PDB file of C-alpha atoms and ligand atoms in Angstrom:
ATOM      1  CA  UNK A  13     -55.183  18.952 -46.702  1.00 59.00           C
ATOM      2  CA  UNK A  14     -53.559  21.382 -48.859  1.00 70.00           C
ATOM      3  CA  UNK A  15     -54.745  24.101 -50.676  1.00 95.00           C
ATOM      4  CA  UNK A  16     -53.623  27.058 -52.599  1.00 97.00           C
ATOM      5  CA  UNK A  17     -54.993  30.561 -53.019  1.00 98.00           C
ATOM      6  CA  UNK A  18     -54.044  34.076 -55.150  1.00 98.00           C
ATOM      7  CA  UNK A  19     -54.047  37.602 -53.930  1.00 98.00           C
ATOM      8  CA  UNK A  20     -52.877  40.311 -55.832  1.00 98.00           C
ATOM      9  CA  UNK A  21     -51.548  43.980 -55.833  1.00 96.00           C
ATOM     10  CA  UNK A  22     -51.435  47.083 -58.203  1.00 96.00           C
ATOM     11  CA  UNK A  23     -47.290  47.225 -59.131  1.00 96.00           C
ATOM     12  CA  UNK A  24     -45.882  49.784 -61.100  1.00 94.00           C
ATOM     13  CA  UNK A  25     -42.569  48.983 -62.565  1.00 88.00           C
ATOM     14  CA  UNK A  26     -40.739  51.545 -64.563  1.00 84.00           C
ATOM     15  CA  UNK A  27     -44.042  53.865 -64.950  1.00 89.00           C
ATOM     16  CA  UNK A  28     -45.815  50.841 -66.322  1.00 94.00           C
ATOM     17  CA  UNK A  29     -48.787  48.717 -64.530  1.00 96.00           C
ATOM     18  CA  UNK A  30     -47.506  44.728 -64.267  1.00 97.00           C
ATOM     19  CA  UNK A  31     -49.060  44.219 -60.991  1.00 97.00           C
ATOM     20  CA  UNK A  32     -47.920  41.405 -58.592  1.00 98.00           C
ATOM     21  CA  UNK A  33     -49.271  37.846 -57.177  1.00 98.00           C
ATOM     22  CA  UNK A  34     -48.812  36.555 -54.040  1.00 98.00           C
ATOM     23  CA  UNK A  35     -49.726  33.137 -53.978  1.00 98.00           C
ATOM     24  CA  UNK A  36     -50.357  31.417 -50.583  1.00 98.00           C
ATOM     25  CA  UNK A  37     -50.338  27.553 -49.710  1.00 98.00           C
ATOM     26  CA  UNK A  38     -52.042  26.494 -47.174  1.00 98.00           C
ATOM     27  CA  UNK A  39     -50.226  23.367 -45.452  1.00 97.00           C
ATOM     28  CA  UNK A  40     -52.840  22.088 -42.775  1.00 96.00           C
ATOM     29  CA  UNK A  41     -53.872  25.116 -41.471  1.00 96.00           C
ATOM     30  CA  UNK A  42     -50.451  26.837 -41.628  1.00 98.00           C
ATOM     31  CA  UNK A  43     -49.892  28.989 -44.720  1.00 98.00           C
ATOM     32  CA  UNK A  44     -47.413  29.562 -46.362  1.00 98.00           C
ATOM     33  CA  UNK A  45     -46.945  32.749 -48.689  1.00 98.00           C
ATOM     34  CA  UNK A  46     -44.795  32.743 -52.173  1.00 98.00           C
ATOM     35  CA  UNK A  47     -43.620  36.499 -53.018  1.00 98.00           C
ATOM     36  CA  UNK A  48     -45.468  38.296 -49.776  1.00 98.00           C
ATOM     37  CA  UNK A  49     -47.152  41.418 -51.427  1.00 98.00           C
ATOM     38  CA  UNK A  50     -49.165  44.640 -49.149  1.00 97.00           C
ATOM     39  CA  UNK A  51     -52.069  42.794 -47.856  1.00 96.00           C
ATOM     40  CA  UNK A  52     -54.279  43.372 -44.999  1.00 97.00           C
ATOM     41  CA  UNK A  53     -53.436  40.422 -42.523  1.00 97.00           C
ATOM     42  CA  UNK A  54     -57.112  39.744 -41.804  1.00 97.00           C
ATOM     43  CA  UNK A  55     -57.573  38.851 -45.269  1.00 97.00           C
ATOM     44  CA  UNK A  56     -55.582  35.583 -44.612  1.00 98.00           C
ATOM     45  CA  UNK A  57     -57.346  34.850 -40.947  1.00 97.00           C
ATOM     46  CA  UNK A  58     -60.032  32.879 -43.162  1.00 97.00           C
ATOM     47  CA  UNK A  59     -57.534  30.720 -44.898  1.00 97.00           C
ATOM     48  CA  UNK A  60     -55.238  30.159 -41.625  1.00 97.00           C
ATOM     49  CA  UNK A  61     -52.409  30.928 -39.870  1.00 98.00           C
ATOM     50  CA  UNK A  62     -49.502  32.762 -41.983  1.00 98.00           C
ATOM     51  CA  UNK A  63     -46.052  30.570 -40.446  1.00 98.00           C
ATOM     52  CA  UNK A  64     -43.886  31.159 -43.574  1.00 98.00           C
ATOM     53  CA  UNK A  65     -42.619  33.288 -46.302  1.00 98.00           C
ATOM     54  CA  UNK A  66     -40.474  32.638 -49.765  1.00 98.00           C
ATOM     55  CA  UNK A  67     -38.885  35.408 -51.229  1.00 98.00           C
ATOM     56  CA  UNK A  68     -38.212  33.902 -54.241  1.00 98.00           C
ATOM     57  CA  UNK A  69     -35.948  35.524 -56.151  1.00 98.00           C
ATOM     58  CA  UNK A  70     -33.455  38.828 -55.724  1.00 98.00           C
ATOM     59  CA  UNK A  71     -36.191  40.899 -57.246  1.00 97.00           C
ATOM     60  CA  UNK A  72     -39.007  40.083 -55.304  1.00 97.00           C
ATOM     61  CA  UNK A  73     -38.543  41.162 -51.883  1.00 96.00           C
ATOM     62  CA  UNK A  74     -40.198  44.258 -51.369  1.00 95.00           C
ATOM     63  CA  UNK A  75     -42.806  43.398 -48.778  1.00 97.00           C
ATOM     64  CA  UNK A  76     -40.911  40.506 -46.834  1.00 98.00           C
ATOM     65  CA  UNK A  77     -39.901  42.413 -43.794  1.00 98.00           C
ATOM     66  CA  UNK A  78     -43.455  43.663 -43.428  1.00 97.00           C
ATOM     67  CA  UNK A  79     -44.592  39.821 -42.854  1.00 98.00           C
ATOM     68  CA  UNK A  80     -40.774  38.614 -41.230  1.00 98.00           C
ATOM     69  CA  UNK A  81     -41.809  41.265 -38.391  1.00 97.00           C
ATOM     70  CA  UNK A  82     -45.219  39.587 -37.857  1.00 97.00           C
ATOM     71  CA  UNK A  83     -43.087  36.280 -36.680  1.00 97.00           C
ATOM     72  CA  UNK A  84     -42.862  34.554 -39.950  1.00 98.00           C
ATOM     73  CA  UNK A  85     -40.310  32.066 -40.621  1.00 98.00           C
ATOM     74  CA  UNK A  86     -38.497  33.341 -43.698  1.00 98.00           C
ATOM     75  CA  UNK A  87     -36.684  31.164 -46.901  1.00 98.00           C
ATOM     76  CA  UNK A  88     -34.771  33.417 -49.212  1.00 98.00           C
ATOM     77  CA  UNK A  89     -33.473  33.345 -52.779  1.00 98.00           C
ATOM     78  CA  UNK A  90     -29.477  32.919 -52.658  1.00 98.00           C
ATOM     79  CA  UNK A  91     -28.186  36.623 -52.728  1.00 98.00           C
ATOM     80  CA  UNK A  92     -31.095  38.058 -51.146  1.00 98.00           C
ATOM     81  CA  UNK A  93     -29.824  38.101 -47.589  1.00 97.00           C
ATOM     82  CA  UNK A  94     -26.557  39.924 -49.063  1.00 97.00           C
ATOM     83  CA  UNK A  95     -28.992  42.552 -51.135  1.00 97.00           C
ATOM     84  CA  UNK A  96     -31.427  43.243 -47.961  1.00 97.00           C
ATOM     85  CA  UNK A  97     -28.841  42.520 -44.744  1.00 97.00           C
ATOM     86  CA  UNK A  98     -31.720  44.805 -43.154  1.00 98.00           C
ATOM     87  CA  UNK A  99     -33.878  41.170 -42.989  1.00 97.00           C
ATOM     88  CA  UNK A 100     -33.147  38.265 -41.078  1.00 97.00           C
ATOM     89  CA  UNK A 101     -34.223  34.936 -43.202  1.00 98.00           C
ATOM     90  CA  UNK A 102     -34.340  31.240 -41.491  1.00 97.00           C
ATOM     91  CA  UNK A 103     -32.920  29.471 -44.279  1.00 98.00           C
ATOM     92  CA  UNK A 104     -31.350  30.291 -47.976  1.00 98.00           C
ATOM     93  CA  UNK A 105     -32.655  27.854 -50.682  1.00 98.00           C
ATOM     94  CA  UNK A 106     -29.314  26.759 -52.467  1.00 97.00           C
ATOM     95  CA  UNK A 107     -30.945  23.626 -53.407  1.00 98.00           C
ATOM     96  CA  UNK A 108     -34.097  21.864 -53.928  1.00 98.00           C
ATOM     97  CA  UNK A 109     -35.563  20.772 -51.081  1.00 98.00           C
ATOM     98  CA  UNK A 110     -39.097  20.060 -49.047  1.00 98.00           C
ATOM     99  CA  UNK A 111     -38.373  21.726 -45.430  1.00 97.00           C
ATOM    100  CA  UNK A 112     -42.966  21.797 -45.669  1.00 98.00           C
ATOM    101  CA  UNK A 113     -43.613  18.436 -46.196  1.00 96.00           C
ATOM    102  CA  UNK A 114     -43.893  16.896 -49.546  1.00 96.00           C
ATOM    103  CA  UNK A 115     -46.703  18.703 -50.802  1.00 97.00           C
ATOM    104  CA  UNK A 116     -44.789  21.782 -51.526  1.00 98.00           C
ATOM    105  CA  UNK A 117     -41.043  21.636 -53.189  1.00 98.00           C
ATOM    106  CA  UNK A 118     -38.681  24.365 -53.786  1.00 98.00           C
ATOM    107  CA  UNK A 119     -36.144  24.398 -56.828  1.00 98.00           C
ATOM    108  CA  UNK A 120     -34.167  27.085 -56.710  1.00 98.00           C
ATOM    109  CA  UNK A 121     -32.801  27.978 -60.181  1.00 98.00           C
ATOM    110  CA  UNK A 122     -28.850  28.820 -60.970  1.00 98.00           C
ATOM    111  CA  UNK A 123     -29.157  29.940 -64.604  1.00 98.00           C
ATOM    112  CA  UNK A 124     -30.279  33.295 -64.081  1.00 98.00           C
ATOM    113  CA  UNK A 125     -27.805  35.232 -61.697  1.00 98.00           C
ATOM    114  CA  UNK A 126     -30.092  38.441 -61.589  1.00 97.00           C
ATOM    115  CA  UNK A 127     -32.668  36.676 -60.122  1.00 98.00           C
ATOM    116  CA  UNK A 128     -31.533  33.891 -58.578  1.00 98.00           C
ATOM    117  CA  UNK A 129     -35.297  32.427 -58.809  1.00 98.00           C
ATOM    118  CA  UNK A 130     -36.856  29.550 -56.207  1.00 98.00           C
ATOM    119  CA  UNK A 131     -39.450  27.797 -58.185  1.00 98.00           C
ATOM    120  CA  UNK A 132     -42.432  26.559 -56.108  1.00 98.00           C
ATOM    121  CA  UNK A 133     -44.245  23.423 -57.106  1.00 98.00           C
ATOM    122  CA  UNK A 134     -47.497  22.608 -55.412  1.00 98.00           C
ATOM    123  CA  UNK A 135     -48.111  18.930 -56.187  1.00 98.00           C
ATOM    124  CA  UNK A 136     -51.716  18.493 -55.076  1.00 97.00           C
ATOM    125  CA  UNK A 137     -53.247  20.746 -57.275  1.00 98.00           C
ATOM    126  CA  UNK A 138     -50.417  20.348 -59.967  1.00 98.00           C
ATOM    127  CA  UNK A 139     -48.957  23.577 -59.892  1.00 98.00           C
ATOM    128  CA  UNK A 140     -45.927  25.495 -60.681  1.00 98.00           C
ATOM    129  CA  UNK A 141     -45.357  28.838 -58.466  1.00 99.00           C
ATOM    130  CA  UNK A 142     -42.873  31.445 -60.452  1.00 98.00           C
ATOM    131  CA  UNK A 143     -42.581  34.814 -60.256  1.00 98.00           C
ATOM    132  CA  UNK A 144     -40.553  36.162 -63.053  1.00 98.00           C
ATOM    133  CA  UNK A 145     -39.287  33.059 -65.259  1.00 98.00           C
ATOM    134  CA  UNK A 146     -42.143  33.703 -67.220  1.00 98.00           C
ATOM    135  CA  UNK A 147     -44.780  36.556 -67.971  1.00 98.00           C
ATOM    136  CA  UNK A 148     -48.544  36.582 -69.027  1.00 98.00           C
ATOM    137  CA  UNK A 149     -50.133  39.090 -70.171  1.00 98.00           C
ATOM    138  CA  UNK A 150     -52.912  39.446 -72.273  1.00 97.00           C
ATOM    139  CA  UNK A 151     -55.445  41.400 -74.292  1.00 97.00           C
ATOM    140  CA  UNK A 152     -57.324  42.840 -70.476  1.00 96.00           C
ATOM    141  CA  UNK A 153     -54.141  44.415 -69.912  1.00 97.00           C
ATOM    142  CA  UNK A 154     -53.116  48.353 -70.017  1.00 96.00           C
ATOM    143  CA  UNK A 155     -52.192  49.085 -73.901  1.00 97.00           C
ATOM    144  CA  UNK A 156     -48.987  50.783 -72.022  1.00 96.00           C
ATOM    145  CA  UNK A 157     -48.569  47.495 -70.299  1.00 97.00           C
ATOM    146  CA  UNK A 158     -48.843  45.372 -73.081  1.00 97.00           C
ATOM    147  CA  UNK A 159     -46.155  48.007 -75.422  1.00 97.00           C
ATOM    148  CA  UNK A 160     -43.308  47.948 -72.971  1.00 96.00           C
ATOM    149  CA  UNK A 161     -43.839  44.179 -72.343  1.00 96.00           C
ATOM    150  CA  UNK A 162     -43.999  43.741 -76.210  1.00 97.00           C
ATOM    151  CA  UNK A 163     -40.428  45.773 -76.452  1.00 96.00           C
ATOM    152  CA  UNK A 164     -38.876  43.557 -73.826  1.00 96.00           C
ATOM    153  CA  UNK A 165     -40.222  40.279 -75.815  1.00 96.00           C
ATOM    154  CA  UNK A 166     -42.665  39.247 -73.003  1.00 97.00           C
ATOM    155  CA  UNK A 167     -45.693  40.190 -75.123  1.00 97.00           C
ATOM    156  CA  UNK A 168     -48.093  38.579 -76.347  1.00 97.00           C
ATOM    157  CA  UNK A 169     -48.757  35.073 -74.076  1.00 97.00           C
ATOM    158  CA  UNK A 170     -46.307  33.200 -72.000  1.00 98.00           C
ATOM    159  CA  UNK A 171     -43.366  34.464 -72.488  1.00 98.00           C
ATOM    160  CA  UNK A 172     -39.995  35.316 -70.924  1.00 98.00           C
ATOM    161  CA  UNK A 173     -38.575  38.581 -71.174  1.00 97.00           C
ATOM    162  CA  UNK A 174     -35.142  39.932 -73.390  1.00 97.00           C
ATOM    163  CA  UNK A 175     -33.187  39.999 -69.860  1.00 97.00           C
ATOM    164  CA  UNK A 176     -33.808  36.133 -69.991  1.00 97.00           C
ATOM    165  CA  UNK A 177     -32.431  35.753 -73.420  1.00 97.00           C
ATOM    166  CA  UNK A 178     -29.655  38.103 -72.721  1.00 97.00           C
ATOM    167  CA  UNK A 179     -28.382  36.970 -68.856  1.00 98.00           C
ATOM    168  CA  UNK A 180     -29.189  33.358 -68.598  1.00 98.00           C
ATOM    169  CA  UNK A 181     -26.295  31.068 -68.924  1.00 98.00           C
ATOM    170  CA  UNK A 182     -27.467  29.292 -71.645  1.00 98.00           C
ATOM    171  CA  UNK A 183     -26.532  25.823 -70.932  1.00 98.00           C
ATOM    172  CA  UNK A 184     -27.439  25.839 -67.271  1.00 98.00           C
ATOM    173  CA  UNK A 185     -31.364  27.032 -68.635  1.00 98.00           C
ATOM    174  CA  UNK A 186     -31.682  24.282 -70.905  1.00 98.00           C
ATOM    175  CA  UNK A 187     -30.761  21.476 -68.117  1.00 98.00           C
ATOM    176  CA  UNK A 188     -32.523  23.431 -65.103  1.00 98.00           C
ATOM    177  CA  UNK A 189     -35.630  24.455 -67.627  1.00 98.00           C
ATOM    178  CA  UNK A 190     -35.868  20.836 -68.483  1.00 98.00           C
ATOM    179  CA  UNK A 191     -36.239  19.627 -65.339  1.00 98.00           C
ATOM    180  CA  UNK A 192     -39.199  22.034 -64.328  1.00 98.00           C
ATOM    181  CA  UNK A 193     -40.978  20.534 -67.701  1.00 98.00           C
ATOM    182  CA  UNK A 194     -40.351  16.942 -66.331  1.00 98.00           C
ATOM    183  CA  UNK A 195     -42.096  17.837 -63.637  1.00 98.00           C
ATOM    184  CA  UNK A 196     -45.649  16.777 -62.722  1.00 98.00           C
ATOM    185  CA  UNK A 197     -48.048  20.090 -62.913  1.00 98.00           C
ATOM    186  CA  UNK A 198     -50.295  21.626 -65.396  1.00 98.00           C
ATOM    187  CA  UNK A 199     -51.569  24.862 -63.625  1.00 98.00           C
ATOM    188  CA  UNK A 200     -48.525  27.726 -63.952  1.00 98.00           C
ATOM    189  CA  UNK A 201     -49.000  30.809 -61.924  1.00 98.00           C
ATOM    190  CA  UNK A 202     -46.169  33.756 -62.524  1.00 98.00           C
ATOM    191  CA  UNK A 203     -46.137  36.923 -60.337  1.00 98.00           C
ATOM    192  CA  UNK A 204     -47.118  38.874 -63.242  1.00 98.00           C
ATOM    193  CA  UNK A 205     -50.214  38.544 -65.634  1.00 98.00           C
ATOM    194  CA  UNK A 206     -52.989  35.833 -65.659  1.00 98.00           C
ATOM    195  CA  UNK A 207     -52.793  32.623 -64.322  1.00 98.00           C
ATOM    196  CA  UNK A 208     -52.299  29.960 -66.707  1.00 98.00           C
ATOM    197  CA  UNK A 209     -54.861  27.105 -65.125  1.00 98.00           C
ATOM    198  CA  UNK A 210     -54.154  24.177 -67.444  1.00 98.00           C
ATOM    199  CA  UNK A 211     -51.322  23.487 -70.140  1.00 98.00           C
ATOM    200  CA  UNK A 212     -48.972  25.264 -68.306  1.00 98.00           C
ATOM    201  CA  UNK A 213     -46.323  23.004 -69.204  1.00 98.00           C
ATOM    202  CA  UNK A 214     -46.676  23.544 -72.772  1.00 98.00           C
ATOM    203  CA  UNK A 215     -46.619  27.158 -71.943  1.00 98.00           C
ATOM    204  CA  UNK A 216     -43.212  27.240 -70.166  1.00 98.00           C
ATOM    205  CA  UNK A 217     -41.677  24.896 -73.193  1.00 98.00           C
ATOM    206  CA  UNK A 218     -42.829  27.879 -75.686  1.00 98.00           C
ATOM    207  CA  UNK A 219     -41.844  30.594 -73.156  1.00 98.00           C
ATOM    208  CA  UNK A 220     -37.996  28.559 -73.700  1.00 98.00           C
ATOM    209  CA  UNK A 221     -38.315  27.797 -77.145  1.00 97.00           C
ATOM    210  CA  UNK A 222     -35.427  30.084 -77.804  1.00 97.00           C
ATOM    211  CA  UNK A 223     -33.032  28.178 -75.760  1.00 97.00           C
ATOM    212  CA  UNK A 224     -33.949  24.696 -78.398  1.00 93.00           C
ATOM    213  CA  UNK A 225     -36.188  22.807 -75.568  1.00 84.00           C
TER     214      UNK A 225
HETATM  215 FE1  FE2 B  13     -41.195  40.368 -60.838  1.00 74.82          FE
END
């Protein structure tokens, strides 16, 4: 039995509200937590027994030690060790692989050097786990939210930002996007904005139009 739950967390990034998902997978019993964000412990006790963390990407990192100090087992984004030597991670994901069982599959992406972003896919409830390959926000959002996101080309719906369009290798996106949308899932969940419960994989494609997917 698998299941898969959302918490999330006020984030302020440059002055400007984009708040930030954790999303936690529970693998019979043991959870497992994608992007670890401030969160009362008890607040998982219902759910389980927290056993792992991904930080998955360069950017998102900010509360791992927090949870790697509560005895967490901890698989990193490639570069992330070498940004935060201060934490000690159990594994780097350099390629995909399913070290949970085969419910839960991480694809770590290379196109995107800032980032270095581990994709999560959930495949019992058809899901795809990112945290900055694309955003979603919408109308409920701060007007200052929605402006800044607008400038940086991540406004309005699923979109990915101008540092995308500007740092991916182009060529490496096309192939590694591609493979997420051959991919079995239809729920998409990013770290920032709503959750996008079905059509996800149409929303991704459009996120990537630019790149000629
Ligand atoms: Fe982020």
């Amino acid at each position: 039995m698998t299941a898969l739950h959302t918490f999330e967390a006020p984030l302020r990034f440059f002055g400007v509200e984009i708040g930030s998902r954790m999303t936690v997978i529970d693998i019979d019993g043991d959870l497992l937590l994608h992007s670890p964000i401030a969160l009362d412990p008890a607040r998982l006790v219902p759910l389980g027994t927290p056993r792992w963390l991904l930080a998955p990407s360069r950017m998102h990192h900010l509360h791992a030690g927090t949870w790697l100090e509560r005895g967490l087992e901890g698989f990193a984004a490639p570069g992330l060790a070498e940004k935060r030597p201060d934490l000690t991670f159990h594994r780097i994901v350099d390629a995909a692989c399913e070290p949970l069982g085969d419910a839960v599959r991480f694809i770590p992406l290379r196109c995107f050097s800032l980032t270095n972003e581990v994709v999560l896919l959930h495949r019992p409830s058809r899901t795809l786990v990112v945290t900055d390959l694309v955003f979603h926000f919408t109308a409920a959002d701060p007007l200052a939210t929605r402006a800044v996101m607008f400038c940086s080309g991540a406004y309005p719906g699923c979109r990915s930002s101008m540092l995308e369009r500007i740092g991916m290798n182009r060529a490496v996106a096309r192939e590694e996007i591609d493979g997420l949308l051959a991919l079995d899932f239809d729920r998409l969940i990013p770290s920032h904005g709503a959750i996008i419960e079905t059509g996800g994989r149409e929303a991704l494609r459009g996120a990537y139009r630019w790149l000629g997917l």
